[in-house]
Coordinates of C-alpha atoms in Angstrom, one line a residue:
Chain A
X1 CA 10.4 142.8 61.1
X2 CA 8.7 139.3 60.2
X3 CA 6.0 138.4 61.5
X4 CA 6.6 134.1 62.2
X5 CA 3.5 132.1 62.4
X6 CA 1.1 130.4 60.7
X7 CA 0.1 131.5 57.6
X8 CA -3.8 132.8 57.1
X9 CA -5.1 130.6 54.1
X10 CA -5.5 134.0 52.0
X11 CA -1.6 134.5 52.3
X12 CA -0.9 131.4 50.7
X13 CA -3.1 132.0 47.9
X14 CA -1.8 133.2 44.1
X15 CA -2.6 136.8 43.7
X16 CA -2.5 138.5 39.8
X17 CA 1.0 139.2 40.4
X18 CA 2.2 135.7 41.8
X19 CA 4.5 135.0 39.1
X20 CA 3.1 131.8 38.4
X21 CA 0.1 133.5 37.2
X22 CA 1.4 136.3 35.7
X23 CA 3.1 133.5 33.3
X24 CA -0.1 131.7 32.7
X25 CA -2.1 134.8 32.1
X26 CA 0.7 135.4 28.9
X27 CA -0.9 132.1 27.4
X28 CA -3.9 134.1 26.3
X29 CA -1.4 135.8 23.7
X30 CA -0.7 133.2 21.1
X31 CA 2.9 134.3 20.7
X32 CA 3.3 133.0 24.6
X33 CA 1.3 129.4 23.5
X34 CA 3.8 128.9 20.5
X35 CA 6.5 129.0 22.2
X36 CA 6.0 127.4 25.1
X37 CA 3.4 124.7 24.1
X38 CA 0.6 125.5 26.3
X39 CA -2.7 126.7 27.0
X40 CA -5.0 127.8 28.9
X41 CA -8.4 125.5 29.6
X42 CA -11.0 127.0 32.3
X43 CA -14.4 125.8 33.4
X44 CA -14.8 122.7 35.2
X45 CA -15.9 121.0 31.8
X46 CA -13.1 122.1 30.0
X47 CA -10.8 120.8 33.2
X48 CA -12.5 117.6 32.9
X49 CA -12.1 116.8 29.6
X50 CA -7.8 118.2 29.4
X51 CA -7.4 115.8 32.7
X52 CA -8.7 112.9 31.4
X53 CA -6.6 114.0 27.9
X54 CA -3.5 114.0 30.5
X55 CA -3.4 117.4 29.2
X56 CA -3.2 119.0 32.4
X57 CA 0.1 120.5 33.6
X58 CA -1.1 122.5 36.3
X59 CA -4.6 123.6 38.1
X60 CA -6.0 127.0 39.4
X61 CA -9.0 127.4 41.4
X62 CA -10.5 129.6 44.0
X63 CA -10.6 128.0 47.4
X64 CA -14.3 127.4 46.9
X65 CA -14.1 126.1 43.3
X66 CA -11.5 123.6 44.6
X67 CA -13.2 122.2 47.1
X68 CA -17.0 122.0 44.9
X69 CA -15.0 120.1 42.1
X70 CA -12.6 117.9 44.7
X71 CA -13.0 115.0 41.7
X72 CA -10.9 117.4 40.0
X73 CA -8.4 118.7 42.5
X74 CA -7.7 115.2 43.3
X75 CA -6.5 114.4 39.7
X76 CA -4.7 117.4 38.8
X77 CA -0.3 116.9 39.2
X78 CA -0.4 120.4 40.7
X79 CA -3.0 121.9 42.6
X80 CA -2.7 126.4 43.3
X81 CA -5.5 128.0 45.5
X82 CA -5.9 131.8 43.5
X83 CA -7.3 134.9 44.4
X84 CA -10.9 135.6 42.4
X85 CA -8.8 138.8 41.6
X86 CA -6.1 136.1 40.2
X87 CA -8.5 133.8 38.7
X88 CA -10.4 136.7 37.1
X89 CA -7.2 137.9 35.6
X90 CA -6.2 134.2 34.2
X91 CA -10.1 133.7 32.3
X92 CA -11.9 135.5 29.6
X93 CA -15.5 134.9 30.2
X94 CA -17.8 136.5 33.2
X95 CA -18.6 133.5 35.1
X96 CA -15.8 131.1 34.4
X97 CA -16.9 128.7 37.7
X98 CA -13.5 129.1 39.5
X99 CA -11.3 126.8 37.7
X100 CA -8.3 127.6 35.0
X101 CA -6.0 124.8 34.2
X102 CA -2.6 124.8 31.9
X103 CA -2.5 122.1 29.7
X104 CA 0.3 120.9 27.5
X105 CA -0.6 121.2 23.2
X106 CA -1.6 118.2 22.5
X107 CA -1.9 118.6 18.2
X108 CA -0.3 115.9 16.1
X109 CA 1.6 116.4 13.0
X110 CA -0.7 114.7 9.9
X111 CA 1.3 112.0 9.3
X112 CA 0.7 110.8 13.1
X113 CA -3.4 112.0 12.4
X114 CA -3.4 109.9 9.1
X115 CA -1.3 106.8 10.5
X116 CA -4.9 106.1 12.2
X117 CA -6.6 105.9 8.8
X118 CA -9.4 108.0 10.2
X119 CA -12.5 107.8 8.0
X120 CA -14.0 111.3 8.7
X121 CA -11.7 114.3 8.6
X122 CA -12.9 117.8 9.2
X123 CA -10.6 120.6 7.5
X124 CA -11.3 124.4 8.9
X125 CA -9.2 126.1 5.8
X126 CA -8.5 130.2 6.7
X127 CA -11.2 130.6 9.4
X128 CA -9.8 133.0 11.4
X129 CA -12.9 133.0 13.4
X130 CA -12.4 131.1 16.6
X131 CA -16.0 130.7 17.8
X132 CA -16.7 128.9 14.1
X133 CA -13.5 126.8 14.3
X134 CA -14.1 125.7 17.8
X135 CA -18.1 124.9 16.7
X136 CA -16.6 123.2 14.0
X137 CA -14.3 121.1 15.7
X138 CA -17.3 119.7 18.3
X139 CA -19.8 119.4 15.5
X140 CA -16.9 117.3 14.3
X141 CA -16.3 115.0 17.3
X142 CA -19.8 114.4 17.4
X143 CA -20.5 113.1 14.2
X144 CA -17.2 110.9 14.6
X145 CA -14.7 112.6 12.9
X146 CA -10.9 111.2 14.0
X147 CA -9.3 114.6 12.9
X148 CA -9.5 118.4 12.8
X149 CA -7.0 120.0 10.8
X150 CA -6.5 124.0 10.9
X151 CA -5.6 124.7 7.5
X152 CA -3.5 127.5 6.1
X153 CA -4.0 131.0 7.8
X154 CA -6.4 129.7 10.6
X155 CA -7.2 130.2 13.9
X156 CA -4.8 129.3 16.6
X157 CA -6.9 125.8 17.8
X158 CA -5.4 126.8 21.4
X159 CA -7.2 130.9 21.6
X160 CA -9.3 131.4 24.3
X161 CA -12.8 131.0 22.7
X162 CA -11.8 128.6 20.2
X163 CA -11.1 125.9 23.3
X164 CA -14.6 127.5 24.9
X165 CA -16.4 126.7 21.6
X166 CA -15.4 123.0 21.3
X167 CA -16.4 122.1 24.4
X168 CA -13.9 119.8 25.6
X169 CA -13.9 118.5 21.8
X170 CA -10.4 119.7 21.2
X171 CA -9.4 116.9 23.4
X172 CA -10.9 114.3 22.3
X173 CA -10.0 114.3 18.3
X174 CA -6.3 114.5 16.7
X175 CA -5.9 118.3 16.2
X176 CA -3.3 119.3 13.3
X177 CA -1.8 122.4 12.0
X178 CA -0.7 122.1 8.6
X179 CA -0.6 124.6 4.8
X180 CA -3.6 124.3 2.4
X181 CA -1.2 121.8 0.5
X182 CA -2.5 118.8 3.0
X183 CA -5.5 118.7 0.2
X184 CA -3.1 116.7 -1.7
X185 CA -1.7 114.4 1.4
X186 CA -5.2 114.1 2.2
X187 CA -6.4 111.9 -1.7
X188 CA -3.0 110.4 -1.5
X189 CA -3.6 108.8 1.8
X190 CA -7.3 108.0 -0.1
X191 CA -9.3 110.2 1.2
X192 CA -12.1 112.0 -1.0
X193 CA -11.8 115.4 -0.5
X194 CA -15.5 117.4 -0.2
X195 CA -14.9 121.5 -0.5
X196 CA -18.0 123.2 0.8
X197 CA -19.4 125.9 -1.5
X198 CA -22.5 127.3 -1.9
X199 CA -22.6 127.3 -5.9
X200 CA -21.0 123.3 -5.6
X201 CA -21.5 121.5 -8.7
X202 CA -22.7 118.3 -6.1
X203 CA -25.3 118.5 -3.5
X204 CA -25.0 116.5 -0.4
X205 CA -28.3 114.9 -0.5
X206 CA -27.3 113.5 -3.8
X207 CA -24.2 112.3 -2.6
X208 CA -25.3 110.6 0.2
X209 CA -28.1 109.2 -2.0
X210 CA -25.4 107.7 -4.6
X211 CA -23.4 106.1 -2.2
X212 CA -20.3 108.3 -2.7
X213 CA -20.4 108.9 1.3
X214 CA -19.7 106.2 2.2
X215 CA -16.3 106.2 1.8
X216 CA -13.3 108.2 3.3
X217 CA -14.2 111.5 3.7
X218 CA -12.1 115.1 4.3
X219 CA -14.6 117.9 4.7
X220 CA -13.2 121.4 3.7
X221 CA -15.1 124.4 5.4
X222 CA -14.1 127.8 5.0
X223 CA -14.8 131.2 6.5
X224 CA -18.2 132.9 6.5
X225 CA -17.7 135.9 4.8
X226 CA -14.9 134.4 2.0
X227 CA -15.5 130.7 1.7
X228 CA -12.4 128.6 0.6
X229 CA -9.8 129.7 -1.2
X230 CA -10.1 129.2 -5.1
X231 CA -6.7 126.6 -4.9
X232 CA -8.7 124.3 -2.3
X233 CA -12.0 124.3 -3.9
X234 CA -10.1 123.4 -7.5
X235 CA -8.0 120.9 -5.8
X236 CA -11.3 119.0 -4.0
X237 CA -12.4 115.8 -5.4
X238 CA -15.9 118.1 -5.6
X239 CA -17.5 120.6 -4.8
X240 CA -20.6 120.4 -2.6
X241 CA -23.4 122.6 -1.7
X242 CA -26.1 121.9 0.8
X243 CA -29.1 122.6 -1.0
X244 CA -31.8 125.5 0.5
X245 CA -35.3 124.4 -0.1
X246 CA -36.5 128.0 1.0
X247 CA -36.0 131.9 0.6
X248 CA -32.6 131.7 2.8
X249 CA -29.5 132.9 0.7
X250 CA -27.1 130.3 2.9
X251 CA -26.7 128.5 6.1
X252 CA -24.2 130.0 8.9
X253 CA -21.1 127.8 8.8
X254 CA -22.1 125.5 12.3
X255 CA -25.1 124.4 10.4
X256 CA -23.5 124.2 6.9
X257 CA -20.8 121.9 8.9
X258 CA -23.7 119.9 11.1
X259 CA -25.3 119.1 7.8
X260 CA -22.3 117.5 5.8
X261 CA -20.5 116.2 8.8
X262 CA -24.0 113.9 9.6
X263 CA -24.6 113.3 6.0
X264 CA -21.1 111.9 6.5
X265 CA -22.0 109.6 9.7
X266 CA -25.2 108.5 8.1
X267 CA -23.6 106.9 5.5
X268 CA -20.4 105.4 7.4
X269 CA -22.5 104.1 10.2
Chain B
X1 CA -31.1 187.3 12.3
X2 CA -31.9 184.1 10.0
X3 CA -29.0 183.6 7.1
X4 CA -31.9 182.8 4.2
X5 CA -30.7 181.0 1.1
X6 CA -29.7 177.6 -0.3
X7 CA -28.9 174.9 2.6
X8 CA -26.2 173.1 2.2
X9 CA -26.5 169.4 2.3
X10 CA -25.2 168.6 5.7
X11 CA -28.2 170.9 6.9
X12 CA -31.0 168.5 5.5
X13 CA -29.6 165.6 6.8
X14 CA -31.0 164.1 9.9
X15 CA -28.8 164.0 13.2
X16 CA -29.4 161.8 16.2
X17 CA -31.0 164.5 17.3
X18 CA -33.5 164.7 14.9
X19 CA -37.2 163.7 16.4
X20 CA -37.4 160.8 13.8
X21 CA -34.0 159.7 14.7
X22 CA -34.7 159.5 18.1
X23 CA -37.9 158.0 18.0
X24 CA -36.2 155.4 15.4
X25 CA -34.0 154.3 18.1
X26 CA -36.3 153.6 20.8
X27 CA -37.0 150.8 18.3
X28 CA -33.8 149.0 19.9
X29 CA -36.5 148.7 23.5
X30 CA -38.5 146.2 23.0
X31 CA -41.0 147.8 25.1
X32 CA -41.0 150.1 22.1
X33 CA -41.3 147.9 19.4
X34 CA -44.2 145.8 21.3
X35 CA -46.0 149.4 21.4
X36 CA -45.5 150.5 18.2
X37 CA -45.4 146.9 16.1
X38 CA -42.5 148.3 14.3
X39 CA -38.2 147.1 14.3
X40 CA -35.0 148.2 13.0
X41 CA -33.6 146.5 10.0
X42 CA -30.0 147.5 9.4
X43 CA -27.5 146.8 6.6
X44 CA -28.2 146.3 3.0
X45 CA -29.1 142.4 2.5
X46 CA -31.6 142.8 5.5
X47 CA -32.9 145.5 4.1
X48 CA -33.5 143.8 0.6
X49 CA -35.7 141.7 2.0
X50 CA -37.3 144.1 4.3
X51 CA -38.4 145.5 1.0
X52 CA -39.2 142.4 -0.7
X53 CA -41.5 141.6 1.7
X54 CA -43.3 145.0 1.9
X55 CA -42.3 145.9 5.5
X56 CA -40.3 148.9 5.3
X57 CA -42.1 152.3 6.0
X58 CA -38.7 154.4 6.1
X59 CA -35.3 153.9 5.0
X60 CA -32.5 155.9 6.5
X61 CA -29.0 156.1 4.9
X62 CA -25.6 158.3 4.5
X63 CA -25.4 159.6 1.3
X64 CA -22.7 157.3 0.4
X65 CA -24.6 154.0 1.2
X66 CA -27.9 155.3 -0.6
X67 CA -26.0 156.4 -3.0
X68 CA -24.1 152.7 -3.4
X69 CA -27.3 151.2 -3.6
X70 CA -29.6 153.2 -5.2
X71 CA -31.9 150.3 -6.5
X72 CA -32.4 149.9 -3.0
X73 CA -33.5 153.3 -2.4
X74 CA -35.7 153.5 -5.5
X75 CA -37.9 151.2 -3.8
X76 CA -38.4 152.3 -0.5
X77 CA -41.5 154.4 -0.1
X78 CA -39.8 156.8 2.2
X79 CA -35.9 157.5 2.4
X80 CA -33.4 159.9 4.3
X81 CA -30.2 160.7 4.0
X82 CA -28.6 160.7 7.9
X83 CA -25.3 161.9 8.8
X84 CA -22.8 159.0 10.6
X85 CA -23.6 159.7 13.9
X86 CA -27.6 159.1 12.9
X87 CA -26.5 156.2 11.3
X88 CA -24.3 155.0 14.5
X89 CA -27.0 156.2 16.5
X90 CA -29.6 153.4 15.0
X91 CA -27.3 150.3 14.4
X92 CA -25.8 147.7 17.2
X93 CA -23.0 146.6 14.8
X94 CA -19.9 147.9 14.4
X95 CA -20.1 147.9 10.6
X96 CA -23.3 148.2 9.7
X97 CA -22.4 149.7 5.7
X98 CA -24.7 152.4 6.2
X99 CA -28.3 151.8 5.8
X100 CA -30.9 150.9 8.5
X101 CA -34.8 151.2 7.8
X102 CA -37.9 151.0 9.7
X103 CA -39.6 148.1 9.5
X104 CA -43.2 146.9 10.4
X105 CA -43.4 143.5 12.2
X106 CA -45.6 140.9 10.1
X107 CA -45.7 138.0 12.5
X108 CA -49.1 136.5 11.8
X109 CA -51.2 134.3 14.1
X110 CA -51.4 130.6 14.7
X111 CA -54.2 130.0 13.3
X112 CA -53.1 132.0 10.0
X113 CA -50.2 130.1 9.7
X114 CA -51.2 126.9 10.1
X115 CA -54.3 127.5 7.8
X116 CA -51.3 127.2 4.7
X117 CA -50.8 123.7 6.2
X118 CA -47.1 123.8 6.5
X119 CA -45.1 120.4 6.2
X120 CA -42.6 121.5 9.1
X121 CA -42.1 123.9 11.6
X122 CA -39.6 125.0 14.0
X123 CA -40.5 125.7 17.8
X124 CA -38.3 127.8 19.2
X125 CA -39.6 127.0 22.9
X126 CA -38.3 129.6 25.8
X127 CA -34.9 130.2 24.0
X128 CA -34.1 133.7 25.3
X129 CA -30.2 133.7 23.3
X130 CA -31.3 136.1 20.2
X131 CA -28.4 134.8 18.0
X132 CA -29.9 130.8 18.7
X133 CA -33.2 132.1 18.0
X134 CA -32.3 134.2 15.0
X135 CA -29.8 130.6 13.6
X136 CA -32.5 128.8 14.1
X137 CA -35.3 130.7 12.1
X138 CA -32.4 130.7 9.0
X139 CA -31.8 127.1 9.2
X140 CA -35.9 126.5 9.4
X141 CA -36.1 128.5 6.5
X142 CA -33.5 126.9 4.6
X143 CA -34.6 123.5 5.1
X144 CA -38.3 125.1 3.5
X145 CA -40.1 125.5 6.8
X146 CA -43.2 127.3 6.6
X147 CA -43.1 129.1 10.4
X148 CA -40.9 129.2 12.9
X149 CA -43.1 129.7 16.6
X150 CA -41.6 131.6 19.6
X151 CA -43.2 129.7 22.3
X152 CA -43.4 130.5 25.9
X153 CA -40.8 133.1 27.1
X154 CA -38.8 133.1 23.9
X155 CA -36.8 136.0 23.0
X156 CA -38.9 139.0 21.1
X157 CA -38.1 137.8 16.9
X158 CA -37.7 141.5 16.2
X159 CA -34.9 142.0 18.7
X160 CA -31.8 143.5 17.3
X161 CA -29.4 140.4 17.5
X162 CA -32.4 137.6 16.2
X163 CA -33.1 139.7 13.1
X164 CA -28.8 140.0 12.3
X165 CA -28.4 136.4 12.9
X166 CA -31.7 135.6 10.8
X167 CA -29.6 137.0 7.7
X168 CA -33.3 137.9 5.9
X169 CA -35.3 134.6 6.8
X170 CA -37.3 136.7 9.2
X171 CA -39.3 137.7 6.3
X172 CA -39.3 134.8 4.3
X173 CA -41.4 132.3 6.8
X174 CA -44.0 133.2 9.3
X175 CA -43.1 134.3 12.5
X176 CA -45.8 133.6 15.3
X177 CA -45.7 134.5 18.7
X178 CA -47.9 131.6 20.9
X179 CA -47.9 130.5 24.6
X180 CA -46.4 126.9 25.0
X181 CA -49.3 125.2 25.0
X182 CA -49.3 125.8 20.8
X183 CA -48.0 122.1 20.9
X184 CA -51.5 121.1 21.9
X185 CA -52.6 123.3 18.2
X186 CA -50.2 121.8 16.3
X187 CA -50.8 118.1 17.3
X188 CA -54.8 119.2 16.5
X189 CA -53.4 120.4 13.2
X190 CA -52.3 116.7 11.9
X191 CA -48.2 117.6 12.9
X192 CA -46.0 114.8 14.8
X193 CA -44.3 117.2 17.5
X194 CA -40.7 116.1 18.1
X195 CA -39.2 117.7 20.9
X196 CA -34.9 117.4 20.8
X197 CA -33.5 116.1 24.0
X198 CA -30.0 115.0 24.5
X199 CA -31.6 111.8 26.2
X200 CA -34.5 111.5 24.1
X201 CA -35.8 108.2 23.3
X202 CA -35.4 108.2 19.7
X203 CA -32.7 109.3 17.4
X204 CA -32.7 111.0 14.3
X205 CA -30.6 108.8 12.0
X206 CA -33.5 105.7 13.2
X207 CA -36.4 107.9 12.6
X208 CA -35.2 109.0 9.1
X209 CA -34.7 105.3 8.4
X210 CA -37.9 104.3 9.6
X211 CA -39.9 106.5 7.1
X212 CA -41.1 108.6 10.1
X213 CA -39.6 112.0 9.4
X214 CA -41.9 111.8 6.4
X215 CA -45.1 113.1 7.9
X216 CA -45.5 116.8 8.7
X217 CA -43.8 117.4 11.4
X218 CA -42.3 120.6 14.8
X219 CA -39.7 120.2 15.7
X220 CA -39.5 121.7 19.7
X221 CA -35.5 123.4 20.3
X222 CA -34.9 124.9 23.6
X223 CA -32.0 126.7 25.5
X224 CA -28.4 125.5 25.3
X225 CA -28.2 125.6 29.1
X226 CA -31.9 124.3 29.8
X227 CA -33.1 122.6 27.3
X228 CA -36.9 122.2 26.7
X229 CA -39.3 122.6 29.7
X230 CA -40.3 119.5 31.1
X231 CA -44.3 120.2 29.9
X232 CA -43.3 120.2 26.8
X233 CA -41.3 117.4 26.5
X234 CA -44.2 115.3 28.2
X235 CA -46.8 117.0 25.6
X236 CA -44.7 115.7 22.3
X237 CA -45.2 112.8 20.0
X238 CA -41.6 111.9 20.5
X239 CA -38.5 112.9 22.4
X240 CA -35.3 112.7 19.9
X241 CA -32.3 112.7 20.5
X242 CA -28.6 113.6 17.5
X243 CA -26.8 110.8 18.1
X244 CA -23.2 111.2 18.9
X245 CA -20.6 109.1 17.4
X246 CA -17.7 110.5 18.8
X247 CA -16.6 112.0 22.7
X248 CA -18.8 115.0 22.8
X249 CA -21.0 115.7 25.2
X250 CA -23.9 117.7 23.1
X251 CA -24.1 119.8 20.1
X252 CA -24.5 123.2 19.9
X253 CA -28.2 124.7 19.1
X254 CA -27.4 125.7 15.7
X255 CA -25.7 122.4 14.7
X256 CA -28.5 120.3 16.6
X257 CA -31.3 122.3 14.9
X258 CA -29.3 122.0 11.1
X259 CA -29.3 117.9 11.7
X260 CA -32.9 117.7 12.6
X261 CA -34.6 120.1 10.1
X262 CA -32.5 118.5 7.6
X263 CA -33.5 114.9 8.1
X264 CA -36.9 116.2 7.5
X265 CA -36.6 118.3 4.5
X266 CA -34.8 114.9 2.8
X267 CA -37.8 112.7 4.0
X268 CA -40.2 115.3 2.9
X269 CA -38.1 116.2 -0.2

């Protein structure tokens, strides 16, 4: 027998089975974000930042979460009160604040990226590490960078903790996916192309004592434990190090990438 | 009825049973390693340096690893062969390539490390993330710091996490433990004290430019979420902000910290 009436706020709610959410909880597998061109953004930050990106396709939020962030709710095309049970199931940190949204990929092909004659590039070549990429790609953004291009066998830019990482940076640069080939699109389009490498021939306080960064720059970083592949650092315009005036062995990669990404800035201001 | 004869080599191997082994891991407490002045080093670069430095009182190993790196073993004063669940026992990582020794902690005082009249020196004021505070102590010491300060309610240096993320710079500067009013010391000592603040007064790029970064200088860094406390802003020479060229919001600690020790160790070069 139905029971006909009006509906208690809880039943209207998404629940971890709703189907809706049960198809946006796929998205944290990146098989389900290939093919169907989405992601998954949570966090009121990260909401902000995919809104005003016009990134957002659709908005979860507990009830509460909703009404705190009612800027937000008010600009989202589709608005779904959740379950913390549903919510919980859609986010991969502890305290995600009540808000998940699914936003459309937004990454450009390199052609569109270059069309903008961007004169800072950031390259993340093989890091498969998406806490790095992600630090990466906002250390990027900060230090003006147009572009972030995921090189070769890198992270997906659209995991979980990659999109944490950048901080809303992800949607405020060009992101592009292409092979370790886009070296050579890169210095035909007249870019100098700096590989990062602890034994480079070139230090960056040299260079950006020269002069030589001044000009169009692609940064290459690789991962922490392997560096860049041998191709990319022998196809690089040079090879740069950032020199270690004490007893440490290296930097950690957000550091290394702070460093030559400022250097960069310094000298383009 | 005791079986007397040779013991088989298993038999002489300590298991986390084993009295040392036990009390080797109550190093992980820091309640423990405050007592007894002592920490865990684990893997084989850490422990390098660990011996470099002349802190390691006992060095534990499976047979492989000691036997992989037997230069290693040669030099510690006392070593022991542990079976894998010893090993596990000891070490927070997952892969921690089998070695892990007892270290003692050499953090010296204030007034001992300031008596070598370092040109810089990183405060790392009520950071309680160990991974920040261990980035930051290998970024100070790759920029050729001379101490890095846990001021205030800082996280212990000789956690677990701080000394993996310090990759080995924990016993390449001096580590000091001081209350927060050590800004007042160090502005005694002759140092500019530059406390970071997203909406600091100053920035970076202008200070390098105008020949300030020059003079011996501490840098202040506090918590991602917090920032600095609001005493110690007030109490610095300056409040300095990284500028941002592009949409982010902030930097991350790490890459914040790599900019601003940097722009110091190139005036100061």
């Amino acid at each position: 027998m139905l029971v006909v009436g009006r509906r208690r706020r809880e039943e209207i709610m998404f629940t971890p089975r709703t189907p809706r959410i049960v198809a946006a909880r796929r998205l944290q597998r990146r098989r389900d974000r290939d093919q169907s061109r989405r992601f998954l953004a949570e966090g009121p930050q990260a909401v902000r930042e995919a809104l005003a990106a016009g990134a957002v396709i659709e908005l979860f939020g507990t009830p509460a979460a909703l009404d705190r962030h009612a800027e937000l709710t008010a600009q989202a095309p589709e608005v779904s009160p959740v379950t913390d049970e549903a919510l919980a199931a859609l986010t991969e940190t502890v305290s995600p604040q009540g808000l998940v949204a699914v936003c459309e990929q937004g990454d450009v092909s390199i052609g569109e990226a270059l069309a903008k004659n961007p004169r800072l590039i950031a390259v993340v070549a093989e890091i498969r590490d998406p806490g790095n990429a992600g630090t990466v790609l906002r250390t990027a953004d900060a230090a003006g960078a147009g572009a972030v291009i995921f090189a070769g066998d890198a992270v997906d830019p659209y995991n979980g903790k990659c999109v944490r990482s950048s901080a809303g940076s992800l949607f405020h640069v060009d992101v592009v996916r292409a092979p370790l080939s886009v070296v050579d699109l890169l210095q035909d389009n007249g870019l100098q192309v700096l590989a990062t490498s602890g034994a480079g021939e070139d230090d960056v306080d040299s260079l950006l004592d020269g002069g030589q960064l001044a000009a169009r720059t692609a940064w290459l970083f690789g991962s922490e434990a392997h560096g860049l592949p041998h191709e990319v650092l022998k196809a690089a315009d040079r090879r740069v190090r950032v020199p270690i005036y004490g007893g440490a062995e290296s930097l950690n990669l957000a550091a290394a990438a702070a460093v030559c990404l400022y250097a960069s800035a310094r000298a383009q201001r």
